[in-house]
Coordinates of C-alpha atoms and ligand atoms in Angstrom, one line a residue:
M1091 CA 32.8 -6.2 31.4
T1092 CA 33.5 -4.6 27.9
D1093 CA 33.4 -7.1 24.8
H1094 CA 35.8 -6.2 22.4
Y1095 CA 34.7 -6.6 18.9
D1096 CA 36.7 -6.1 15.4
V1097 CA 33.9 -4.3 14.2
I1098 CA 30.7 -2.7 15.6
V1099 CA 28.0 -1.1 13.2
L1100 CA 25.4 1.4 14.9
G1101 CA 22.0 0.5 12.8
A1102 CA 20.4 -2.3 11.5
G1103 CA 19.2 -0.5 8.0
P1104 CA 20.0 -1.4 4.5
A1105 CA 23.7 0.1 5.4
G1106 CA 24.4 -1.0 8.6
Y1107 CA 22.9 -4.7 8.4
V1108 CA 24.8 -5.3 5.1
A1109 CA 28.1 -3.8 6.3
A1110 CA 27.5 -6.2 9.3
I1111 CA 26.9 -9.1 6.9
R1112 CA 29.7 -8.6 4.9
C1113 CA 32.2 -7.7 7.5
A1114 CA 31.3 -11.4 9.0
Q1115 CA 32.2 -13.0 5.7
L1116 CA 35.9 -11.4 6.0
G1117 CA 36.1 -13.2 9.4
M1118 CA 35.6 -9.9 11.5
K1119 CA 34.2 -10.7 14.9
T1120 CA 31.0 -8.4 14.8
A1121 CA 28.2 -6.7 16.5
C1122 CA 25.1 -4.6 15.4
V1123 CA 23.1 -2.4 17.8
E1124 CA 19.5 -1.7 16.9
K1125 CA 17.1 0.2 18.9
W1126 CA 13.9 0.1 16.3
L1127 CA 11.0 -1.4 18.0
N1128 CA 8.3 -2.2 15.4
K1129 CA 4.4 -1.6 15.8
N1130 CA 4.1 -4.5 18.0
D1131 CA 6.9 -2.8 20.2
K1132 CA 9.2 -5.9 19.1
P1133 CA 13.1 -4.9 18.7
A1134 CA 13.1 -5.3 14.4
L1135 CA 16.2 -5.5 12.2
G1136 CA 16.1 -3.9 8.7
G1137 CA 15.6 0.1 9.3
T1138 CA 13.5 2.7 7.3
C1139 CA 13.8 0.5 4.5
L1140 CA 12.7 -2.6 5.5
N1141 CA 10.1 -1.8 8.4
V1142 CA 8.3 1.6 7.0
G1143 CA 10.5 2.5 3.7
C1144 CA 11.1 1.0 0.4
I1145 CA 9.3 -2.6 1.2
P1146 CA 6.0 -2.0 2.7
S1147 CA 5.4 1.0 0.2
K1148 CA 6.3 -1.2 -2.7
A1149 CA 3.8 -4.0 -1.1
L1150 CA 1.0 -1.2 -1.3
L1151 CA 2.2 -0.2 -4.9
E1152 CA 2.2 -3.8 -6.5
A1153 CA -1.6 -4.6 -4.4
T1154 CA -2.7 -1.3 -5.2
E1155 CA -2.1 -1.6 -8.8
L1156 CA -3.5 -4.6 -9.7
Y1157 CA -6.9 -3.2 -7.8
H1158 CA -6.8 -0.5 -10.1
E1159 CA -5.9 -2.6 -12.9
A1160 CA -8.4 -5.2 -12.4
K1161 CA -11.5 -2.6 -11.8
H1162 CA -10.4 0.0 -14.5
G1163 CA -7.7 -1.8 -16.8
F1164 CA -9.4 -5.7 -17.4
D1165 CA -12.3 -4.4 -19.9
D1166 CA -10.2 -3.8 -22.6
L1167 CA -8.5 -7.0 -22.4
G1168 CA -12.1 -8.4 -22.8
I1169 CA -12.0 -10.0 -19.1
T1170 CA -15.1 -8.3 -17.3
C1171 CA -14.8 -8.3 -13.6
S1172 CA -17.9 -8.1 -11.5
D1173 CA -18.0 -7.7 -7.5
I1174 CA -14.1 -6.5 -7.2
K1175 CA -13.8 -5.8 -3.2
L1176 CA -11.6 -3.9 -1.3
D1177 CA -10.4 -5.3 2.0
V1178 CA -8.0 -2.5 3.3
P1179 CA -6.9 -3.7 6.5
K1180 CA -6.2 -7.1 4.5
M1181 CA -3.9 -5.4 2.3
I1182 CA -2.3 -3.7 5.0
A1183 CA -2.0 -6.8 7.3
R1184 CA -0.5 -8.7 4.1
K1185 CA 2.2 -5.5 3.4
D1186 CA 2.9 -5.9 7.6
K1187 CA 3.5 -10.0 6.8
I1188 CA 6.1 -9.3 4.2
V1189 CA 7.4 -6.7 6.6
S1190 CA 7.8 -9.4 9.4
E1191 CA 9.1 -12.0 7.1
L1192 CA 11.7 -10.0 5.9
T1193 CA 13.2 -8.3 9.1
G1194 CA 13.0 -11.7 10.3
G1195 CA 15.3 -12.9 7.5
I1196 CA 17.9 -10.6 8.4
E1197 CA 17.8 -11.8 12.1
G1198 CA 18.2 -15.4 10.6
L1199 CA 21.3 -13.9 8.6
F1200 CA 23.0 -12.2 11.4
K1201 CA 22.8 -15.6 13.8
S1202 CA 24.1 -17.6 10.3
N1203 CA 26.7 -15.1 10.2
G1204 CA 27.9 -14.9 13.8
I1205 CA 27.1 -11.3 14.3
D1206 CA 25.8 -10.4 17.8
W1207 CA 22.8 -8.1 17.6
L1208 CA 23.1 -5.6 20.7
V1209 CA 19.3 -4.5 21.1
G1210 CA 19.3 -1.1 22.1
A1211 CA 20.7 2.5 21.5
G1212 CA 24.5 3.2 20.5
T1213 CA 26.5 5.7 21.5
V1214 CA 30.1 6.3 20.6
I1215 CA 32.0 7.2 23.4
A1216 CA 35.7 8.1 23.6
D1217 CA 38.2 5.6 22.4
K1218 CA 36.2 3.6 20.3
H1219 CA 34.0 2.5 22.9
V1220 CA 29.9 2.3 22.1
R1221 CA 27.9 2.3 25.3
V1222 CA 24.5 0.5 24.6
K1223 CA 21.2 1.5 26.4
A1224 CA 18.5 -1.5 26.2
H1225 CA 14.8 -0.6 25.9
D1226 CA 14.8 -1.7 30.0
G1227 CA 17.2 1.4 30.4
S1228 CA 20.0 -1.0 31.6
T1229 CA 23.7 -0.1 29.7
T1230 CA 26.5 -2.1 28.4
E1231 CA 29.5 -1.4 27.0
H1232 CA 31.4 -2.7 24.0
S1233 CA 34.9 -2.0 22.6
A1234 CA 35.9 -2.0 18.6
D1235 CA 39.0 -1.6 16.5
N1236 CA 36.4 -0.1 14.0
I1237 CA 33.5 1.6 14.3
I1238 CA 30.8 1.9 11.2
I1239 CA 28.0 4.0 11.9
A1240 CA 24.7 4.0 10.1
T1241 CA 22.1 5.5 11.8
G1242 CA 20.3 6.5 9.0
S1243 CA 17.6 9.4 8.7
V1244 CA 14.0 10.3 9.7
P1245 CA 11.6 12.1 8.0
I1246 CA 11.9 16.1 8.0
E1247 CA 9.2 17.3 10.5
L1248 CA 7.1 20.7 9.7
P1249 CA 6.6 23.0 13.0
I1250 CA 3.9 24.4 10.7
T1251 CA 1.8 21.0 10.2
P1252 CA 2.5 19.3 13.5
L1253 CA 1.8 15.1 13.0
H1254 CA -1.5 14.7 14.6
G1255 CA -2.8 11.1 14.9
D1256 CA -3.8 9.6 12.0
A1257 CA -5.0 12.4 10.4
V1258 CA -1.7 14.8 9.7
V1259 CA 0.8 12.0 9.2
D1260 CA 4.5 11.4 8.0
S1261 CA 5.2 8.5 5.3
T1262 CA 5.0 5.9 8.5
G1263 CA 1.7 7.0 8.9
A1264 CA 0.5 6.9 5.4
L1265 CA 1.5 3.1 5.4
E1266 CA -1.2 2.5 8.0
W1267 CA -4.8 3.7 6.9
Q1268 CA -7.3 1.1 7.3
S1269 CA -10.0 2.8 5.4
V1270 CA -9.8 5.0 2.0
P1271 CA -9.9 8.7 2.7
G1272 CA -12.2 10.8 0.5
K1273 CA -9.6 13.5 0.2
V1274 CA -5.6 13.1 0.7
C1275 CA -3.5 16.4 0.5
V1276 CA 0.4 15.9 0.2
I1277 CA 2.7 18.3 1.1
G1278 CA 5.9 17.9 -1.6
A1279 CA 5.4 16.2 -5.0
G1280 CA 8.9 14.7 -4.2
I1281 CA 9.4 10.5 -4.2
I1282 CA 7.6 9.8 -1.5
G1283 CA 4.7 12.1 -2.3
L1284 CA 4.3 10.5 -5.6
E1285 CA 4.6 7.1 -4.5
L1286 CA 2.4 6.9 -1.6
G1287 CA -0.2 9.7 -3.5
S1288 CA -0.3 6.8 -6.1
V1289 CA -1.3 4.3 -3.3
W1290 CA -4.0 6.6 -1.7
R1291 CA -5.6 7.7 -5.4
R1292 CA -5.5 4.2 -7.1
L1293 CA -7.9 3.3 -4.3
G1294 CA -10.1 6.0 -4.9
S1295 CA -9.0 9.4 -2.8
E1296 CA -8.8 12.4 -4.4
V1297 CA -5.3 13.4 -4.2
V1298 CA -3.7 16.8 -4.2
L1299 CA 0.2 17.3 -4.1
L1300 CA 1.3 20.8 -3.1
E1301 CA 5.0 21.6 -4.1
A1302 CA 6.6 24.7 -3.2
M1303 CA 9.0 24.5 -5.9
D1304 CA 8.1 26.0 -9.5
A1305 CA 9.5 22.8 -11.2
F1306 CA 8.6 19.2 -11.1
L1307 CA 11.1 16.1 -9.9
P1308 CA 13.9 18.6 -11.2
M1309 CA 16.6 15.9 -10.4
V1310 CA 14.8 13.9 -13.5
D1311 CA 15.9 14.5 -17.6
A1312 CA 13.4 17.4 -18.3
Q1313 CA 12.2 15.6 -21.3
I1314 CA 10.8 12.3 -18.7
A1315 CA 9.9 14.4 -16.1
K1316 CA 7.2 16.3 -18.5
D1317 CA 6.1 12.9 -19.5
A1318 CA 5.7 12.3 -15.7
K1319 CA 3.8 15.0 -15.1
R1320 CA 1.2 14.6 -18.1
T1321 CA 0.4 11.1 -17.2
F1322 CA 0.4 11.6 -13.2
T1323 CA -2.3 14.3 -13.7
K1324 CA -4.3 12.6 -16.1
Q1325 CA -4.2 10.0 -13.5
G1326 CA -5.7 12.2 -11.2
L1327 CA -2.9 13.4 -9.0
D1328 CA -3.5 17.2 -9.0
I1329 CA 0.2 18.1 -8.7
Q1330 CA 0.1 22.1 -7.6
L1331 CA 3.6 23.7 -8.5
S1332 CA 4.6 26.7 -6.8
A1333 CA 2.2 26.1 -3.9
R1334 CA 3.9 26.5 -0.3
V1335 CA 2.3 25.1 2.5
T1336 CA 2.4 27.6 5.5
G1337 CA 0.0 25.8 8.0
S1338 CA -2.7 23.2 8.9
T1339 CA -5.3 22.8 11.6
V1340 CA -7.1 19.9 12.6
K1341 CA -11.0 20.6 12.9
G1342 CA -12.9 17.7 13.9
D1343 CA -12.1 15.0 11.4
K1344 CA -11.3 17.5 8.9
V1345 CA -7.7 19.1 8.4
I1346 CA -7.5 22.8 7.2
V1347 CA -4.4 23.6 5.2
N1348 CA -3.2 26.9 4.4
Y1349 CA -0.9 27.6 1.8
E1350 CA 0.2 30.2 -0.8
N1351 CA 0.4 30.4 -5.0
S1352 CA 0.8 32.9 -7.4
D1353 CA -3.2 33.8 -6.7
G1354 CA -1.8 34.4 -2.7
A1355 CA -3.3 32.6 0.4
Q1356 CA -5.3 29.8 0.0
T1357 CA -7.1 27.5 2.2
M1358 CA -8.1 23.7 1.5
E1359 CA -10.4 21.0 3.6
V1360 CA -9.2 17.4 3.4
D1361 CA -9.5 14.2 5.2
K1362 CA -5.8 13.3 5.5
L1363 CA -2.6 15.3 5.3
I1364 CA 0.6 13.8 4.5
V1365 CA 4.1 15.8 5.3
A1366 CA 6.5 14.5 2.7
V1367 CA 9.0 17.2 2.7
G1368 CA 12.1 15.2 2.2
R1369 CA 14.5 13.4 5.0
K1370 CA 17.3 14.4 7.5
A1371 CA 19.9 12.6 8.8
Y1372 CA 19.7 11.0 12.3
V1373 CA 22.4 11.3 14.8
H1374 CA 20.5 12.1 17.7
G1375 CA 22.6 11.1 21.1
V1376 CA 24.6 8.5 18.6
L1377 CA 27.6 10.7 19.2
T1378 CA 29.7 12.3 22.2
D1379 CA 32.0 15.2 22.3
E1380 CA 34.6 12.8 22.9
A1381 CA 34.1 10.3 20.0
G1382 CA 35.4 14.0 18.2
V1383 CA 33.6 13.1 14.9
E1384 CA 32.3 16.1 12.9
L1385 CA 29.5 16.8 11.1
D1386 CA 29.1 18.8 8.2
E1387 CA 27.2 21.8 7.9
R1388 CA 24.3 20.5 7.2
G1389 CA 24.4 18.2 10.3
L1390 CA 25.4 14.9 8.1
I1391 CA 28.4 13.2 9.8
H1392 CA 31.6 14.1 7.6
V1393 CA 33.3 11.5 5.4
N1394 CA 36.1 11.0 2.9
D1395 CA 35.5 8.9 -0.4
S1396 CA 36.3 5.9 1.5
C1397 CA 33.2 6.8 4.4
E1398 CA 35.9 7.4 6.7
T1399 CA 34.9 10.2 9.4
N1400 CA 37.6 12.5 10.8
V1401 CA 38.6 9.9 13.3
P1402 CA 40.6 6.9 11.8
G1403 CA 38.7 4.0 12.3
I1404 CA 35.1 5.0 12.6
Y1405 CA 33.0 5.3 9.5
A1406 CA 30.0 6.4 8.4
I1407 CA 27.7 5.1 5.8
G1408 CA 24.0 5.5 4.2
D1409 CA 21.6 8.3 4.8
V1410 CA 23.5 9.8 7.5
V1411 CA 26.2 10.6 5.2
R1412 CA 26.5 12.9 1.8
G1413 CA 24.6 11.3 -1.3
P1414 CA 21.2 10.4 -2.4
M1415 CA 19.3 8.7 0.2
L1416 CA 18.6 5.5 -1.3
A1417 CA 19.0 1.9 0.0
H1418 CA 21.3 0.4 -2.6
K1419 CA 23.9 3.3 -1.9
G1420 CA 23.9 2.7 1.9
S1421 CA 24.7 -1.1 1.0
E1422 CA 27.2 -0.3 -1.3
E1423 CA 29.0 1.8 1.1
G1424 CA 28.7 -0.9 3.7
V1425 CA 30.7 -3.3 1.6
M1426 CA 33.1 -0.9 0.5
V1427 CA 34.0 -0.1 4.6
A1428 CA 33.8 -3.8 5.0
E1429 CA 36.4 -4.7 2.5
L1430 CA 38.6 -1.8 3.3
I1431 CA 38.4 -2.6 7.2
A1432 CA 40.0 -5.9 6.0
G1433 CA 42.7 -4.4 3.8
E1434 CA 41.2 -5.2 0.7
T1435 CA 40.5 -2.4 -2.3
S1436 CA 37.0 -1.4 -2.4
S1437 CA 35.0 1.5 -3.9
V1438 CA 31.8 2.9 -4.9
N1439 CA 31.2 4.0 -8.2
Y1440 CA 28.4 7.2 -7.4
D1441 CA 28.3 8.1 -10.8
V1442 CA 26.4 5.0 -11.5
M1443 CA 23.9 5.2 -9.2
P1444 CA 20.5 4.0 -10.4
N1445 CA 17.4 5.7 -9.3
V1446 CA 13.7 4.8 -9.3
I1447 CA 10.3 5.8 -8.8
Y1448 CA 7.8 3.2 -8.2
T1449 CA 4.7 4.9 -9.5
H1450 CA 2.8 3.6 -12.5
P1451 CA 4.6 3.9 -15.1
E1452 CA 7.8 3.9 -13.0
V1453 CA 10.4 6.5 -13.7
A1454 CA 14.5 5.1 -13.7
W1455 CA 17.2 6.6 -14.2
V1456 CA 21.1 6.7 -14.3
G1457 CA 23.9 8.7 -15.2
K1458 CA 23.7 12.2 -16.6
T1459 CA 20.5 14.4 -17.7
E1460 CA 20.3 16.2 -21.4
E1461 CA 20.1 19.3 -19.0
Q1462 CA 23.3 18.3 -17.0
L1463 CA 25.5 17.7 -20.3
K1464 CA 24.5 20.5 -21.9
A1465 CA 25.3 22.7 -18.6
D1466 CA 28.8 21.0 -18.5
G1467 CA 29.3 21.7 -22.8
V1468 CA 29.9 17.6 -23.6
D1469 CA 29.1 16.7 -27.4
Y1470 CA 26.4 14.6 -27.2
Q1471 CA 23.5 12.6 -29.1
A1472 CA 20.3 11.6 -27.5
G1473 CA 18.6 8.2 -28.9
T1474 CA 14.6 7.9 -27.9
F1475 CA 12.7 4.9 -28.3
P1476 CA 8.5 5.2 -27.3
F1477 CA 7.1 2.4 -25.7
A1478 CA 4.0 3.0 -28.1
A1479 CA 6.4 1.4 -30.7
S1480 CA 7.3 -1.5 -28.5
G1481 CA 5.2 -5.1 -29.4
R1482 CA 5.9 -6.6 -25.8
A1483 CA 4.4 -3.0 -24.3
K1484 CA 1.3 -3.2 -26.8
A1485 CA 0.6 -6.9 -25.7
K1486 CA 0.8 -5.8 -22.3
G1487 CA -1.6 -2.8 -22.9
D1488 CA 0.8 -0.6 -21.4
T1489 CA 2.1 1.6 -24.1
G1490 CA 2.8 5.0 -22.2
G1491 CA 6.6 6.5 -21.7
L1492 CA 9.3 6.0 -23.8
V1493 CA 13.2 5.3 -23.3
K1494 CA 16.2 7.8 -23.7
I1495 CA 19.7 7.2 -24.1
L1496 CA 22.2 9.7 -24.3
R1497 CA 25.7 9.0 -25.7
D1498 CA 29.1 10.6 -26.3
K1499 CA 29.7 11.9 -29.5
S1500 CA 33.3 11.2 -29.4
T1501 CA 33.6 8.3 -27.2
D1502 CA 30.9 6.4 -28.0
R1503 CA 29.8 5.6 -24.2
M1504 CA 26.7 5.7 -22.6
L1505 CA 27.0 8.9 -20.3
G1506 CA 22.9 8.4 -19.0
A1507 CA 19.7 6.4 -19.4
H1508 CA 16.2 7.6 -18.7
V1509 CA 13.0 5.4 -18.9
I1510 CA 9.3 6.2 -17.9
G1511 CA 7.3 3.2 -18.6
P1512 CA 6.2 -0.5 -17.7
S1513 CA 9.1 -2.4 -15.4
A1514 CA 11.4 0.8 -15.9
S1515 CA 13.0 -0.2 -12.9
E1516 CA 13.8 -3.7 -13.9
L1517 CA 14.8 -2.4 -17.6
L1518 CA 17.1 0.4 -16.0
G1519 CA 19.4 -2.6 -15.1
Q1520 CA 20.9 -3.3 -18.3
S1521 CA 21.9 0.5 -18.6
V1522 CA 23.4 0.5 -15.2
L1523 CA 25.9 -2.6 -15.9
A1524 CA 26.6 -1.1 -19.5
M1525 CA 27.7 1.9 -18.0
E1526 CA 29.6 0.1 -15.2
F1527 CA 31.6 -1.9 -17.8
D1528 CA 31.7 1.3 -19.6
A1529 CA 30.0 0.2 -22.7
T1530 CA 30.0 1.6 -26.1
I1531 CA 26.5 2.3 -28.2
E1532 CA 28.1 -0.5 -30.7
D1533 CA 28.6 -2.9 -28.1
I1534 CA 24.9 -2.5 -27.3
A1535 CA 24.0 -2.5 -30.9
H1536 CA 25.7 -5.8 -30.9
T1537 CA 24.6 -7.7 -27.8
I1538 CA 21.1 -9.5 -29.1
H1539 CA 17.8 -9.0 -27.2
A1540 CA 14.9 -11.1 -26.7
H1541 CA 11.7 -10.7 -28.6
P1542 CA 9.3 -9.6 -28.4
T1543 CA 10.7 -7.9 -24.4
L1544 CA 10.6 -4.7 -23.3
S1545 CA 14.3 -4.5 -23.3
E1546 CA 14.0 -4.2 -26.9
A1547 CA 13.1 -0.8 -26.3
M1548 CA 16.7 0.0 -24.6
H1549 CA 18.3 -1.6 -27.9
E1550 CA 16.5 0.5 -30.2
A1551 CA 16.9 4.0 -28.0
A1552 CA 20.5 3.2 -27.6
L1553 CA 20.5 2.5 -31.4
S1554 CA 18.5 6.0 -32.2
A1555 CA 21.0 7.6 -30.4
D1556 CA 23.4 6.6 -33.3
G1557 CA 20.9 7.5 -35.6
R1558 CA 20.0 3.4 -36.7
A1559 CA 17.0 2.4 -34.8
I1560 CA 14.9 0.0 -36.9
H1561 CA 10.9 0.7 -35.7
I1562 CA 10.8 3.9 -35.6
A1563 CA 11.9 7.0 -38.1
N1564 CA 15.4 8.1 -37.3
R1565 CA 16.0 11.8 -37.5
K1566 CA 19.6 11.2 -38.1
R1567 CA 21.2 9.0 -40.8
R1568 CA 24.9 7.9 -39.8
Ligands
FAD1896 P1 18.3 3.5 8.1 O1 17.3 2.2 7.0 O2 17.4 4.6 8.4 O3 18.4 2.7 9.3 C1 18.9 3.3 10.2 C2 18.8 2.2 11.1 O4 19.8 2.9 12.4 C3 17.2 2.2 11.8 O5 17.0 1.1 12.4 C4 17.8 2.9 13.6 O6 16.4 2.3 14.8 C5 19.2 2.7 14.0 N1 19.5 3.4 14.8 C6 19.5 5.1 14.9 N2 20.3 5.9 15.8 C7 20.6 4.5 16.8 C8 21.4 4.2 17.4 N3 22.1 5.2 18.0 N4 21.8 2.8 18.1 C9 21.4 1.6 17.4 N5 20.8 2.2 16.4 C10 20.3 3.3 15.8 N6 15.5 3.8 -1.1 C11 15.3 2.9 -1.9 O7 16.7 3.1 -2.5 N7 14.5 2.0 -2.6 C12 13.0 2.5 -2.2 O8 12.1 2.6 -3.2 C13 12.8 3.2 -1.2 N8 11.6 3.6 -0.8 C14 11.8 4.0 0.3 C15 9.5 4.4 1.0 C16 10.1 5.3 1.9 C17 8.5 5.3 2.6 C18 10.7 5.9 2.8 C19 11.0 6.7 3.8 C20 12.1 5.8 2.0 C21 12.4 5.0 1.0 N9 13.5 4.8 0.6 C22 13.9 4.2 -0.3 C23 14.6 5.7 1.0 C24 15.7 4.0 2.2 O9 14.7 3.9 3.2 C25 17.1 5.2 3.0 O10 17.5 5.5 2.0 C26 17.5 3.8 3.4 O11 16.7 2.9 4.7 C27 18.6 4.2 4.4 O12 19.3 3.1 5.2 P2 20.0 3.5 6.4 O13 20.7 2.3 7.0 O14 21.3 4.2 6.0 O15 18.9 4.4 7.2
NAD1897 P1 11.9 14.7 -1.8 O1 13.2 15.6 -1.6 O2 12.0 13.7 -2.9 O3 10.8 15.9 -2.0 C1 10.1 16.8 -0.9 C2 9.7 17.9 -1.4 O4 9.0 18.9 -0.6 C3 10.6 18.7 -2.6 O5 10.5 18.5 -3.6 C4 10.6 19.9 -1.6 O6 10.3 21.1 -2.7 C5 9.0 19.8 -0.9 N1 8.4 20.6 -0.3 C6 9.3 21.0 1.0 N2 8.8 22.0 1.8 C7 7.6 22.3 1.3 C8 6.6 23.2 1.6 N3 6.4 23.8 2.9 N4 5.3 23.2 0.7 C9 5.0 22.2 -0.3 N5 6.4 21.7 -0.3 C10 7.6 21.4 -0.2 O7 11.8 14.0 -0.1 P2 10.8 12.8 -0.2 O8 9.5 12.6 -0.7 O9 10.5 13.1 1.3 O10 11.7 11.6 0.2 C11 12.8 11.6 1.3 C12 13.8 10.5 0.7 O11 13.5 9.5 0.6 C13 14.4 11.1 -0.8 O12 15.7 11.6 -0.7 C14 14.3 9.7 -1.3 O13 16.0 9.5 -2.1 C15 14.4 8.8 -0.8 N6 13.1 7.8 -1.0 C16 13.6 6.8 -2.4 C17 12.3 6.3 -2.6 C18 12.6 5.7 -3.6 O14 13.7 5.3 -4.4 N7 11.8 5.3 -4.5 C19 11.0 6.2 -2.2 C20 11.0 7.5 -1.2 C21 11.8 8.2 -0.6

C-alpha cells in the first residue's frame, strides 16, 4: 500500500527536520525519511549537525576550554588550582549524552507535531514517489505532492590518505579519541581543522596543521585572519601554509605523513592524522534517473532561489545545494520551502548570513569583508575597537582581538561586521540584526548598550567607523 503525504522530507539534519516541523505547523501531512544509525547502531534524527558536527564539537570545545583555563588561566585571577585531572573518556561520554538528549528531543518534536519518521534510506523515484529501504532490507513506497531533499553532506576523503582505524580519521573519528595523542597532524587549516585542532591542543597534544593554500582563512576579513593566525600560533597550533599533503602510511602505532612545501618533499611522524579537507554533497542513492532531478557541475542538487529543483514540487535544501555548508543556512531554507509550499511568501537573505569559528578567541563575521568592498569599488569606512580597551573584557581577563565594522559612506548602512574575541559568536547577533533591519550607524549610535558589556565594543566599533568612538582615539573626526 502507498501512503500519500502532502510533503515527504528526505534527511533529518538541521535542514530537513526544521523543514518537516514547519510543514507540520502549517497543517501539512508530513513524513521525514532518515537513515542515520548512531554509534550504538540505533536510528537517530538530527543529521551531521547534532550527531557528529556542530553539537559534539562544541561540547568538546567548551569542556577543553575550561580545562585549559583551569590549568593555565586561573592563576592570574588569584585562584590556585592544584591536582587538576583530565578524564577524557568522561568528557567524551558527556558529549555523547548531550547528543542523545538533543537527538531524542527532535524525536519528541516529530511526535508532538504529528510527523511520521520513516526509518531507512529514501530514494526519489518517478512521479513524486519515494522508496524507503529499512535497515532490515525491507522496502515501502510512499507518494507526496511535494518532496524536499535534505540529504546533507559527508567528509571529503583523500585517496592518498585513507582512513585507518582511530589513527587516520575524519572529523567524526576526531571526536571519539579516548586519550590525548602525543602529536596530531591535521590536513586542512579550515574551520574543522582549527576547531578540532584546538580541542586536542588544549588537552596537551602537539598539533600541526598542513594547509595547501598560501592564504590563511581566505574567506575571513584579512585583518581579522591575520590576528587569528598570530593568536592561534601563540596557543601552539603549528599552522603551515603552502603545505600540500601527498600521502600517509600507518606504521605500527605511528602515522607517517608526506607533504610538499616550498623547501620540497617533507615527512612527519605523528600519532594521529585528521583529514579535514572539506565536505561534499551527499546524493548517493537519493535519486533515480526517472526522478529527473538535475545536479550541477559540482555534484550539488541544482536549485533556483526558492530551492526548487528543475522538477516542479521537488525541492532541495541545506548542504546538498549551493551556498555555505552551515546548519542555520539549511534550517532557514527549510522554513522558506515549507512556507512556499503552503502558499505563503518567504525568502532567505543570503547576504546576511552569520559565520562563526568556535576557537578561542572565536572568529565571527557577517556581510562583506574589507577586501570585497575594495574589489567592488564601494566607498566605505572601517571602524575598529580592540577588546583591550573594553572594561568588561579586562574584568574577564580576555582582552585579545577586536571588532571591525564596515560602513557605506554614502548611505551610513552597515556593510559588514567582523569580530575576533570573547563571545564573538553571541556578539555578532546584534550586527546580523542591524543588517537585516537595514540599520544605519546612526541607529546603532542611538542604541544604548549596557555597561560594562562586551557589546559596548560593537557600539564603539560602529561609532569609530564614523570617527566618533569614545574610548579610543579616532583617526578621523566628523
Ligand atoms: P546533514 O546534517 O548532513 O543531514 C543530512 C541527513 O540526511 C543525515 O542525517 C543523513 O543520514 C540523511 N540522509 C542522507 N541520505 C538519505 C537518504 N537517502 N534517506 C534518508 N536519509 C538520508 N555548521 C554550523 O552552522 N555551525 C557549526 O558549529 C558547525 N560545526 C560543524 C562541526 C563539524 C565537525 C562538522 C562536520 C560540521 C559542522 N557544521 C557546522 C556544518 C553542519 O553540520 C552542516 O552544515 C549541517 O549539518 C547541514 O545540514 P543538512 O540538514 O543539510 O545535512
Ligand atoms: P574547509 O573548506 O573549511 O577547509 C578545508 C581546508 O583543507 C581548505 O583550506 C583546503 O585548502 C585544505 N586542503 C584541501 N586539500 C588539502 C591537502 N591535500 N593538503 C593540505 N590542505 C588541503 O572544510 P572543513 O574544515 O573540512 O569544513 C567543512 C565544512 O563544514 C565547511 O564548509 C564549514 O562550513 C562546515 N563547518 C562549519 C563549522 C562552523 O560553522 N563553525 C564548523 C565545522 C565545519
